[in-house]
CSV table of C-alpha atoms and ligand atoms in Angstrom, one decimal:
chain,number,residue,atom,x,y,z
A,556,MET,CA,0.0,0.0,0.0
A,557,ARG,CA,1.0,3.6,-0.7
A,558,GLY,CA,2.5,6.0,1.8
A,559,ASN,CA,3.0,3.6,4.7
A,560,SER,CA,6.5,4.8,5.4
A,561,GLN,CA,4.8,7.6,7.3
A,562,LYS,CA,5.7,7.8,11.0
A,563,ILE,CA,2.5,8.6,13.1
A,564,LEU,CA,2.2,9.2,16.8
A,565,ILE,CA,-1.3,9.0,18.3
A,566,LYS,CA,-1.0,11.0,21.5
A,567,LYS,CA,-2.9,10.4,24.7
A,568,GLY,CA,-5.9,8.3,23.5
A,569,ARG,CA,-7.4,5.5,25.4
A,570,VAL,CA,-6.8,2.3,23.5
A,571,TYR,CA,-9.5,-0.3,23.0
A,572,SER,CA,-8.3,-3.7,21.8
A,573,PRO,CA,-10.8,-6.6,21.7
A,574,GLY,CA,-10.1,-8.8,24.7
A,575,ALA,CA,-8.0,-6.3,26.5
A,576,GLY,CA,-10.8,-3.7,27.1
A,577,ILE,CA,-10.1,0.0,27.2
A,578,SER,CA,-6.8,1.4,28.7
A,579,SER,CA,-6.0,4.7,30.4
A,580,GLU,CA,-4.3,7.4,28.4
A,581,ILE,CA,-1.4,6.1,26.2
A,582,ASP,CA,0.5,6.8,23.1
A,583,VAL,CA,0.6,4.6,19.9
A,584,LEU,CA,3.5,4.9,17.5
A,585,ILE,CA,3.1,3.7,13.9
A,586,HIS,CA,5.8,3.3,11.4
A,587,GLU,CA,6.0,1.5,8.0
A,588,GLY,CA,2.4,0.4,8.3
A,589,ILE,CA,2.9,-1.4,11.6
A,590,ILE,CA,2.0,-0.5,15.3
A,591,LYS,CA,5.5,-0.2,16.7
A,592,ARG,CA,5.0,0.8,20.3
A,593,ILE,CA,2.2,1.4,22.7
A,594,ASP,CA,3.5,3.2,25.8
A,595,ARG,CA,3.2,6.4,27.9
A,596,GLY,CA,5.2,9.5,26.9
A,597,ILE,CA,6.5,8.3,23.5
A,598,GLN,CA,8.9,11.0,22.1
A,599,PRO,CA,7.5,12.2,18.7
A,600,THR,CA,10.9,12.4,16.8
A,601,GLY,CA,10.0,12.9,13.1
A,602,ALA,CA,6.4,11.6,13.6
A,603,LYS,CA,3.2,13.2,12.5
A,604,ILE,CA,1.2,13.8,15.7
A,605,LEU,CA,-2.4,13.1,15.9
A,606,ASP,CA,-4.0,14.5,19.0
A,607,ALA,CA,-6.4,11.8,20.7
A,608,GLU,CA,-7.0,13.4,24.1
A,609,GLY,CA,-10.5,12.5,25.2
A,610,CYS,CA,-10.7,10.0,22.4
A,611,ILE,CA,-10.9,6.2,22.0
A,612,VAL,CA,-8.3,4.6,19.8
A,613,SER,CA,-10.0,1.6,18.3
A,614,PRO,CA,-9.3,-1.0,15.7
A,615,GLY,CA,-10.7,0.3,12.4
A,616,PHE,CA,-14.4,-0.5,12.0
A,617,ILE,CA,-15.4,-3.2,9.6
A,618,ASP,CA,-18.8,-3.1,7.8
A,619,MET,CA,-19.9,-6.4,6.3
A,620,HIS,CA,-22.8,-4.9,4.4
A,621,VAL,CA,-22.7,-1.8,2.1
A,622,HIS,CA,-23.8,-1.0,-1.4
A,623,LEU,CA,-21.1,0.9,-3.3
A,624,ARG,CA,-23.2,0.8,-6.6
A,625,GLU,CA,-20.1,0.4,-8.8
A,626,PRO,CA,-20.2,-0.8,-11.6
A,627,GLY,CA,-23.3,0.7,-13.2
A,628,MET,CA,-25.0,3.0,-10.8
A,629,GLU,CA,-22.3,5.5,-10.1
A,630,TYR,CA,-24.8,8.4,-10.0
A,631,LYS,CA,-25.8,7.1,-6.5
A,632,GLU,CA,-22.2,6.1,-5.3
A,633,ASP,CA,-19.0,4.7,-6.6
A,634,VAL,CA,-16.0,3.0,-4.9
A,635,GLY,CA,-14.3,6.5,-4.5
A,636,SER,CA,-17.2,8.3,-2.9
A,637,GLY,CA,-18.1,5.2,-0.9
A,638,SER,CA,-14.5,4.9,0.5
A,639,ARG,CA,-14.6,8.5,1.5
A,640,ALA,CA,-17.9,8.0,3.3
A,641,ALA,CA,-16.4,4.8,5.0
A,642,VAL,CA,-13.3,6.4,6.4
A,643,SER,CA,-15.3,9.5,7.6
A,644,GLY,CA,-17.4,6.9,9.5
A,645,GLY,CA,-14.2,5.2,10.8
A,646,PHE,CA,-14.4,2.1,8.6
A,647,THR,CA,-11.2,0.6,7.4
A,648,VAL,CA,-12.9,-2.4,5.7
A,649,VAL,CA,-16.2,-2.4,3.8
A,650,CYS,CA,-17.7,-5.4,2.2
A,651,CYS,CA,-20.0,-4.5,-0.7
A,652,MET,CA,-23.0,-6.3,-2.1
A,653,PRO,CA,-23.2,-7.6,-5.6
A,654,ASN,CA,-26.5,-5.9,-6.7
A,655,THR,CA,-24.6,-3.7,-9.2
A,656,ASP,CA,-25.1,-3.5,-12.9
A,657,PRO,CA,-23.7,-5.8,-14.1
A,658,PRO,CA,-23.8,-7.7,-10.9
A,659,ILE,CA,-20.7,-9.0,-9.1
A,660,ASP,CA,-21.4,-12.6,-10.3
A,661,ASN,CA,-18.0,-13.6,-11.8
A,662,ALA,CA,-14.3,-13.1,-11.1
A,663,SER,CA,-13.7,-10.3,-13.5
A,664,VAL,CA,-16.3,-8.0,-11.9
A,665,ALA,CA,-15.1,-9.1,-8.4
A,666,GLU,CA,-11.5,-8.2,-9.3
A,667,TYR,CA,-12.7,-5.0,-10.9
A,668,VAL,CA,-14.4,-3.7,-7.7
A,669,PHE,CA,-11.5,-5.0,-5.5
A,670,ASP,CA,-8.9,-3.3,-7.6
A,671,ARG,CA,-10.9,0.0,-7.6
A,672,GLY,CA,-10.8,-0.2,-3.8
A,673,VAL,CA,-7.0,-0.6,-3.9
A,674,ASP,CA,-6.7,2.2,-6.3
A,675,GLU,CA,-8.6,4.6,-4.1
A,676,GLY,CA,-6.5,3.4,-1.4
A,677,LEU,CA,-8.6,4.8,1.5
A,678,CYS,CA,-9.9,1.5,2.9
A,679,MET,CA,-10.1,-2.2,2.1
A,680,VAL,CA,-13.1,-2.8,-0.3
A,681,LEU,CA,-14.0,-6.5,-0.3
A,682,PRO,CA,-16.9,-7.6,-2.8
A,683,HIS,CA,-19.4,-10.2,-1.9
A,684,GLY,CA,-20.3,-12.3,-4.9
A,685,ALA,CA,-23.7,-13.2,-6.1
A,686,ILE,CA,-25.1,-16.7,-5.3
A,687,THR,CA,-26.9,-17.0,-8.6
A,688,GLN,CA,-26.0,-15.8,-12.2
A,689,GLY,CA,-27.2,-12.3,-12.7
A,690,ARG,CA,-28.9,-12.5,-9.3
A,691,GLY,CA,-31.6,-14.2,-11.2
A,692,GLY,CA,-32.2,-17.0,-8.8
A,693,LYS,CA,-32.1,-19.7,-11.5
A,694,ALA,CA,-28.5,-21.0,-11.8
A,695,LEU,CA,-25.6,-20.8,-9.4
A,696,ALA,CA,-22.9,-18.2,-10.1
A,697,PRO,CA,-19.3,-19.4,-10.5
A,698,MET,CA,-18.6,-19.2,-6.8
A,699,GLY,CA,-15.3,-21.2,-7.0
A,700,GLU,CA,-13.9,-18.8,-9.5
A,701,MET,CA,-14.8,-15.8,-7.3
A,702,GLY,CA,-13.4,-17.5,-4.2
A,703,SER,CA,-10.0,-18.1,-5.9
A,704,CYS,CA,-9.6,-14.8,-7.8
A,705,ARG,CA,-7.6,-11.9,-6.6
A,706,ALA,CA,-10.6,-10.5,-4.6
A,707,MET,CA,-10.7,-13.8,-2.6
A,708,VAL,CA,-14.5,-13.5,-2.3
A,709,ARG,CA,-15.8,-15.2,0.9
A,710,GLY,CA,-19.3,-13.9,1.2
A,711,PHE,CA,-22.0,-14.8,-1.3
A,712,SER,CA,-25.3,-13.2,-1.3
A,713,ASP,CA,-28.1,-12.1,-3.7
A,714,ASP,CA,-28.8,-9.4,-1.3
A,715,GLY,CA,-31.6,-7.0,-2.5
A,716,SER,CA,-33.3,-10.1,-3.5
A,717,THR,CA,-33.8,-13.5,-1.9
A,718,VAL,CA,-32.9,-16.9,-3.3
A,719,THR,CA,-36.4,-18.2,-3.8
A,720,ASP,CA,-35.7,-21.7,-4.9
A,721,SER,CA,-34.7,-23.8,-1.9
A,722,GLU,CA,-32.9,-26.4,-4.1
A,723,ILE,CA,-30.6,-23.7,-5.5
A,724,MET,CA,-30.0,-22.4,-1.9
A,725,ARG,CA,-29.2,-25.9,-0.8
A,726,ARG,CA,-26.7,-26.4,-3.6
A,727,ALA,CA,-25.1,-22.9,-3.0
A,728,MET,CA,-24.6,-24.0,0.6
A,729,GLU,CA,-23.1,-27.3,-0.3
A,730,TYR,CA,-20.5,-25.4,-2.5
A,731,ALA,CA,-20.0,-22.9,0.2
A,732,ARG,CA,-19.2,-25.6,2.6
A,733,THR,CA,-16.5,-27.2,0.4
A,734,MET,CA,-15.0,-23.7,-0.3
A,735,ASP,CA,-15.1,-22.6,3.3
A,736,SER,CA,-17.2,-19.6,2.2
A,737,LEU,CA,-20.1,-17.8,3.8
A,738,ILE,CA,-23.7,-17.6,2.6
A,739,ILE,CA,-25.2,-14.2,3.5
A,740,SER,CA,-29.0,-14.5,3.3
A,741,HIS,CA,-31.4,-11.7,2.6
A,742,CYS,CA,-34.5,-13.5,3.8
A,743,GLU,CA,-37.8,-12.6,2.3
A,744,ASP,CA,-40.7,-14.7,1.0
A,745,VAL,CA,-41.5,-12.5,-2.0
A,746,SER,CA,-45.0,-14.0,-2.4
A,747,LEU,CA,-45.8,-12.2,0.9
A,748,THR,CA,-44.0,-8.9,0.2
A,749,ALA,CA,-45.1,-8.0,-3.3
A,750,GLY,CA,-46.1,-4.4,-3.5
A,751,GLY,CA,-45.4,-3.8,0.2
A,752,GLN,CA,-44.1,-0.5,1.4
A,753,MET,CA,-43.6,-0.7,5.1
A,754,ASN,CA,-44.2,-3.0,8.1
A,755,GLU,CA,-47.6,-4.6,8.1
A,756,GLY,CA,-49.5,-3.5,11.3
A,757,PHE,CA,-51.2,-0.6,12.9
A,758,TYR,CA,-49.2,2.1,11.1
A,759,SER,CA,-49.5,0.6,7.7
A,760,THR,CA,-53.3,0.6,8.1
A,761,LEU,CA,-53.3,4.1,9.5
A,762,LEU,CA,-51.1,5.4,6.6
A,763,GLY,CA,-52.8,3.5,3.9
A,764,LEU,CA,-49.6,1.9,2.7
A,765,ARG,CA,-49.4,-1.8,1.8
A,766,GLY,CA,-47.8,-3.8,4.4
A,767,ILE,CA,-44.8,-6.2,4.5
A,768,PRO,CA,-45.5,-8.9,7.1
A,769,ARG,CA,-42.8,-9.9,9.5
A,770,GLU,CA,-43.5,-13.5,8.5
A,771,ALA,CA,-41.9,-12.9,5.2
A,772,GLU,CA,-38.6,-12.6,6.8
A,773,GLU,CA,-39.0,-15.3,9.4
A,774,ILE,CA,-40.0,-18.0,6.9
A,775,GLY,CA,-36.8,-17.2,5.0
A,776,VAL,CA,-34.7,-17.3,8.1
A,777,PHE,CA,-36.2,-20.7,9.2
A,778,ARG,CA,-35.6,-22.1,5.8
A,779,ASP,CA,-32.1,-21.1,5.7
A,780,ILE,CA,-31.2,-22.2,9.2
A,781,CYS,CA,-32.7,-25.7,8.2
A,782,LEU,CA,-30.6,-25.7,5.1
A,783,SER,CA,-27.4,-24.6,6.8
A,784,GLU,CA,-28.0,-27.3,9.5
A,785,LYS,CA,-28.4,-29.9,6.7
A,786,THR,CA,-25.4,-29.0,4.7
A,787,ASN,CA,-23.2,-27.7,7.6
A,788,ALA,CA,-22.6,-24.5,5.6
A,789,GLU,CA,-21.8,-21.3,7.4
A,790,LEU,CA,-24.8,-18.9,7.2
A,791,HIS,CA,-24.9,-15.2,8.0
A,792,ILE,CA,-28.5,-13.6,8.2
A,793,ALA,CA,-28.4,-10.0,6.9
A,794,HIS,CA,-30.3,-7.2,8.4
A,795,VAL,CA,-32.4,-8.8,11.1
A,796,SER,CA,-35.6,-6.9,11.8
A,797,THR,CA,-38.1,-9.0,13.8
A,798,ALA,CA,-38.5,-10.4,17.3
A,799,GLU,CA,-39.2,-13.9,15.9
A,800,THR,CA,-36.1,-13.9,13.8
A,801,ILE,CA,-34.1,-13.1,16.9
A,802,MET,CA,-35.8,-16.1,18.7
A,803,LEU,CA,-35.0,-18.4,15.7
A,804,LEU,CA,-31.4,-17.3,15.8
A,805,ARG,CA,-31.1,-17.7,19.6
A,806,ASP,CA,-32.5,-21.3,19.3
A,807,ALA,CA,-30.2,-22.2,16.4
A,808,LYS,CA,-27.1,-20.9,18.3
A,809,ARG,CA,-28.2,-23.0,21.3
A,810,ARG,CA,-27.9,-25.9,19.0
A,811,ASN,CA,-24.5,-24.7,17.9
A,812,SER,CA,-25.6,-24.0,14.4
A,813,ARG,CA,-23.1,-22.4,12.1
A,814,VAL,CA,-25.2,-19.2,12.0
A,815,THR,CA,-24.3,-15.6,12.6
A,816,CYS,CA,-26.3,-12.5,12.0
A,817,GLU,CA,-26.2,-8.6,11.8
A,818,VAL,CA,-28.5,-5.7,12.6
A,819,THR,CA,-28.4,-2.3,11.2
A,820,PRO,CA,-28.4,1.0,13.2
A,821,HIS,CA,-31.8,1.9,11.7
A,822,HIS,CA,-33.4,-1.3,12.8
A,823,PHE,CA,-32.2,-0.8,16.4
A,824,THR,CA,-33.0,2.9,16.5
A,825,LEU,CA,-36.2,3.4,14.6
A,826,ASP,CA,-39.7,1.8,14.6
A,827,ASP,CA,-42.6,2.1,12.1
A,828,SER,CA,-44.3,4.9,14.0
A,829,TYR,CA,-41.6,7.3,12.4
A,830,LEU,CA,-43.3,6.7,9.1
A,831,VAL,CA,-46.2,9.0,10.0
A,832,THR,CA,-44.1,11.7,8.3
A,833,TYR,CA,-44.1,9.8,5.0
A,834,ASP,CA,-40.3,10.5,4.8
A,835,THR,CA,-39.2,8.2,2.0
A,836,ASN,CA,-35.8,8.1,3.6
A,837,LEU,CA,-37.4,5.7,6.1
A,838,LYS,CA,-38.4,3.3,3.4
A,839,VAL,CA,-36.0,0.3,3.7
A,840,ASN,CA,-36.1,-3.4,3.1
A,841,PRO,CA,-36.7,-5.1,5.5
A,842,PRO,CA,-38.9,-2.4,6.7
A,843,LEU,CA,-38.7,-0.6,10.1
A,844,ARG,CA,-40.8,-2.8,12.4
A,845,SER,CA,-42.8,-2.3,15.6
A,846,ARG,CA,-41.4,-1.1,18.9
A,847,ALA,CA,-41.7,-4.6,20.3
A,848,ASP,CA,-39.4,-5.8,17.4
A,849,VAL,CA,-36.9,-3.0,18.2
A,850,GLU,CA,-36.9,-4.1,21.8
A,851,ALA,CA,-36.2,-7.7,20.8
A,852,VAL,CA,-33.4,-6.6,18.5
A,853,LEU,CA,-31.9,-4.6,21.4
A,854,GLU,CA,-32.2,-7.7,23.6
A,855,GLY,CA,-30.5,-9.8,21.0
A,856,LEU,CA,-27.6,-7.3,20.8
A,857,ALA,CA,-27.3,-7.4,24.6
A,858,ASP,CA,-27.4,-11.2,25.0
A,859,GLY,CA,-25.0,-11.8,22.1
A,860,THR,CA,-27.5,-13.4,19.7
A,861,VAL,CA,-26.6,-10.5,17.3
A,862,ASP,CA,-22.9,-10.9,16.3
A,863,VAL,CA,-22.4,-7.9,14.1
A,864,ILE,CA,-23.6,-4.3,13.5
A,865,ALA,CA,-23.5,-3.6,9.8
A,866,THR,CA,-25.0,-0.5,8.2
A,867,ASP,CA,-26.6,-1.8,4.9
A,868,HIS,CA,-25.5,1.6,3.5
A,869,ALA,CA,-27.8,1.9,0.5
A,870,PRO,CA,-27.3,5.2,-1.3
A,871,HIS,CA,-30.0,6.4,-3.7
A,872,ALA,CA,-30.2,9.7,-5.7
A,873,LEU,CA,-32.5,12.5,-4.8
A,874,HIS,CA,-35.0,11.9,-7.6
A,875,GLU,CA,-35.3,8.3,-6.5
A,876,LYS,CA,-36.4,9.4,-2.9
A,877,GLU,CA,-38.3,12.7,-3.6
A,878,THR,CA,-41.2,11.0,-5.1
A,879,GLU,CA,-44.4,9.3,-4.0
A,880,PHE,CA,-43.9,6.8,-1.2
A,881,ASP,CA,-44.8,3.7,-3.2
A,882,ARG,CA,-42.5,4.8,-6.1
A,883,ALA,CA,-39.4,5.6,-3.9
A,884,GLU,CA,-36.5,3.1,-3.7
A,885,PHE,CA,-35.8,1.1,-0.6
A,886,GLY,CA,-32.6,2.0,1.4
A,887,MET,CA,-30.8,4.6,3.5
A,888,VAL,CA,-27.2,5.7,3.7
A,889,GLY,CA,-25.5,4.6,7.0
A,890,LEU,CA,-21.8,4.8,6.9
A,891,GLU,CA,-21.5,8.3,8.4
A,892,THR,CA,-24.0,8.0,11.2
A,893,CYS,CA,-23.2,4.5,12.4
A,894,LEU,CA,-20.9,5.2,15.4
A,895,ALA,CA,-23.2,8.1,16.5
A,896,LEU,CA,-26.2,5.8,16.6
A,897,VAL,CA,-24.3,3.0,18.3
A,898,ILE,CA,-23.2,5.4,21.0
A,899,SER,CA,-26.3,7.5,21.4
A,900,VAL,CA,-28.8,4.6,21.2
A,901,LEU,CA,-26.9,1.5,22.5
A,902,VAL,CA,-24.1,2.7,24.8
A,903,GLU,CA,-25.9,5.7,26.4
A,904,ASN,CA,-28.9,3.6,27.1
A,905,GLY,CA,-26.9,0.8,28.6
A,906,VAL,CA,-27.8,-1.8,26.0
A,907,LEU,CA,-24.2,-2.5,25.3
A,908,SER,CA,-20.9,-1.3,26.9
A,909,LEU,CA,-18.6,0.6,24.6
A,910,GLU,CA,-16.3,-2.4,24.4
A,911,GLY,CA,-19.3,-4.7,23.7
A,912,ALA,CA,-20.5,-2.4,20.8
A,913,LEU,CA,-17.0,-2.0,19.3
A,914,GLU,CA,-16.5,-5.8,19.4
A,915,LYS,CA,-19.5,-6.1,17.0
A,916,MET,CA,-17.9,-3.6,14.7
A,917,THR,CA,-14.4,-4.9,14.7
A,918,LEU,CA,-13.5,-8.3,16.0
A,919,ALA,CA,-16.7,-10.2,15.2
A,920,PRO,CA,-16.9,-9.1,11.5
A,921,SER,CA,-13.1,-9.7,11.1
A,922,ARG,CA,-13.6,-13.3,12.4
A,923,ILE,CA,-16.7,-13.9,10.2
A,924,MET,CA,-15.0,-12.5,7.1
A,925,ARG,CA,-11.7,-14.2,8.0
A,926,LEU,CA,-9.8,-11.0,7.3
A,927,GLU,CA,-6.5,-12.5,8.5
A,928,ARG,CA,-6.4,-14.0,4.9
A,929,PHE,CA,-5.6,-10.4,3.8
A,930,GLY,CA,-3.0,-9.9,6.6
A,931,TYR,CA,-5.6,-7.8,8.4
A,932,SER,CA,-5.7,-7.7,12.2
A,933,PRO,CA,-8.7,-6.2,14.2
A,934,LEU,CA,-6.4,-5.8,17.3
A,935,ILE,CA,-4.4,-2.9,18.5
A,936,GLU,CA,-1.1,-4.5,19.7
A,937,GLU,CA,2.6,-4.0,18.9
A,938,GLY,CA,3.5,-5.7,15.6
A,939,ALA,CA,-0.1,-5.5,14.2
A,940,PRO,CA,-0.8,-3.8,10.9
A,941,ALA,CA,-2.1,-0.2,11.6
A,942,ASN,CA,-5.8,0.0,10.8
A,943,ILE,CA,-7.1,2.4,13.5
A,944,THR,CA,-10.1,4.7,14.2
A,945,VAL,CA,-9.8,7.4,16.6
A,946,PHE,CA,-13.1,8.8,17.8
A,947,ASN,CA,-14.5,11.1,20.5
A,948,PRO,CA,-17.4,9.4,22.3
A,949,ASP,CA,-18.5,12.6,23.8
A,950,PHE,CA,-18.6,14.8,20.8
A,951,GLU,CA,-22.1,16.2,20.1
A,952,TRP,CA,-23.2,17.1,16.7
A,953,VAL,CA,-26.3,17.5,14.5
A,954,VAL,CA,-26.6,15.2,11.5
A,955,ASP,CA,-26.5,17.2,8.2
A,956,PRO,CA,-26.6,14.8,5.2
A,957,GLN,CA,-25.3,17.7,3.0
A,958,MET,CA,-21.9,17.2,4.9
A,959,PHE,CA,-21.7,13.6,4.0
A,960,LYS,CA,-18.9,12.4,1.8
A,961,SER,CA,-21.3,9.8,0.3
A,962,ARG,CA,-22.7,10.9,-3.1
A,963,SER,CA,-26.2,10.3,-1.8
A,964,LYS,CA,-27.9,12.0,1.1
A,965,ASN,CA,-30.8,9.8,1.8
A,966,SER,CA,-30.7,9.8,5.5
A,967,PRO,CA,-33.8,10.0,7.8
A,968,PHE,CA,-31.5,11.3,10.6
A,969,ALA,CA,-31.1,14.8,9.3
A,970,GLY,CA,-31.4,17.2,12.2
A,971,TRP,CA,-30.8,14.6,14.9
A,972,LYS,CA,-28.6,15.5,17.7
A,973,VAL,CA,-26.2,12.7,18.3
A,974,LYS,CA,-23.1,11.9,20.3
A,975,GLY,CA,-19.9,10.3,19.1
A,976,LYS,CA,-17.7,11.4,16.1
A,977,VAL,CA,-14.8,9.9,14.3
A,978,ILE,CA,-11.8,12.2,14.3
A,979,HIS,CA,-8.9,10.3,12.5
A,980,THR,CA,-8.7,7.1,10.6
A,981,ILE,CA,-5.6,5.3,9.7
A,982,PHE,CA,-5.6,2.6,7.0
A,983,SER,CA,-2.7,0.4,6.4
A,984,GLY,CA,-0.4,2.8,8.3
A,985,ARG,CA,-1.5,5.9,6.5
A,986,VAL,CA,-3.7,8.8,7.8
A,987,VAL,CA,-6.8,8.7,5.5
A,988,LEU,CA,-9.0,10.9,7.8
A,989,GLU,CA,-7.4,13.7,9.8
A,990,ASN,CA,-9.4,16.0,12.0
A,991,MET,CA,-12.6,14.9,10.2
A,992,GLU,CA,-11.1,15.6,6.8
A,993,VAL,CA,-10.5,12.9,4.2
A,994,LYS,CA,-6.9,13.1,3.0
A,995,ALA,CA,-6.2,13.2,-0.8
A,996,LYS,CA,-4.9,10.0,-2.3
A,997,LEU,CA,-1.2,10.7,-2.8
A,998,GLU,CA,-0.5,12.8,0.2
B,85,LIG,O1,-33.2,-1.2,1.7
B,85,LIG,C1,-32.6,-1.8,1.1
B,85,LIG,N1,-31.8,-1.4,0.1
B,85,LIG,N2,-32.6,-3.2,1.3
B,85,LIG,C2,-31.9,-4.0,0.4
B,85,LIG,O2,-32.0,-5.2,0.7
B,85,LIG,C3,-31.2,-3.5,-0.8
B,85,LIG,C4,-30.8,-2.2,-0.6
B,85,LIG,C5,-30.4,-1.5,-1.9
B,85,LIG,O3,-29.7,-2.0,-2.6
B,85,LIG,O4,-30.8,-0.3,-2.1
């Protein structure tokens, strides 16, 4: 990687490293891409100094679920703008979904996206591959080819769509098992969701919008847990949104199933009552559910049923959102508000300790994605490669989507007063975000 001969001294931060907790004030010296020393009072000779007083020095955040829209929908986002949004939000690794145009369903598109990430040089961009050709649900995509190409694809998903045919899903899992890959499932029984706009319930009736029943997700989750137990394939359930899904996952984990899951900040923060404003930025798939579902998701986070926090960053252009509710696209951006929602909603309310929340954004996704294959480490320790996020957990700010580095601004959190802000991000030993400003490529 470029520019990693830089010598950097992070002064007076409190270091969080998974397993070791949060330290008292200490300095971290980085040279040639590596964490060289963690100690008190390190002399700065020749080093660039990053002030971290009052801040937490954390392993870089890892987002297992983003949409970067390249190739084909660059008017919403591309790998460059998505990388800038990522490092602004403290992410040093983002894994992008294959619902692009063309889809990431073969090695050449996977390598293209991976190489674009390397070229931008701000963070690691790891493409997930499609399960089926063209994400059409009919025939398996060349998973082996994608797994063994330069991008070393581990996660396979038709995210945005579900794999309707159970026989195809079974075969995908059988392949995944032999390749040591991961199936990431977007669970949705489309015969129940067709035409749906929001969660089915009191508010969909009140607002006159067609409902999406929670059972549509739960049927899919149940089927895929069954298939994973039959094939012994590793399964990761994307964007969990209902109480019953949490129960299914809790039970599966009790049986030691090879299943993990993620929730998004919007699903642990918002319920369907927010839709009374008809703000299309609240239109997501799966939809925002009832307060009882949000409570169950919070319990799942607290008791460890939920492994990972992932954003499902889904950028859309203004014209795709500023339209009638039933014509608007599903999805919201999330990279630049994730930490603030984690702190403001989970940590401030005692759902998770700060360490517990960070573990779900660093160690857990690194383990599930097997990032050590790329020489990546989610730890802050001497000798580890330097991928670090420095954030101020007490920094209060008001969300203004116009300030986002993402090309799209579709956030329902505009105007929210939140707590927690990323100040510096270091990727591969290079400062890529300094004092909240993204650093130009070749600096
Ligand atoms: O809200 C969503 N947006 N959910 C998905 O599953 C896909 C995503 C997108 O690609 O916009």
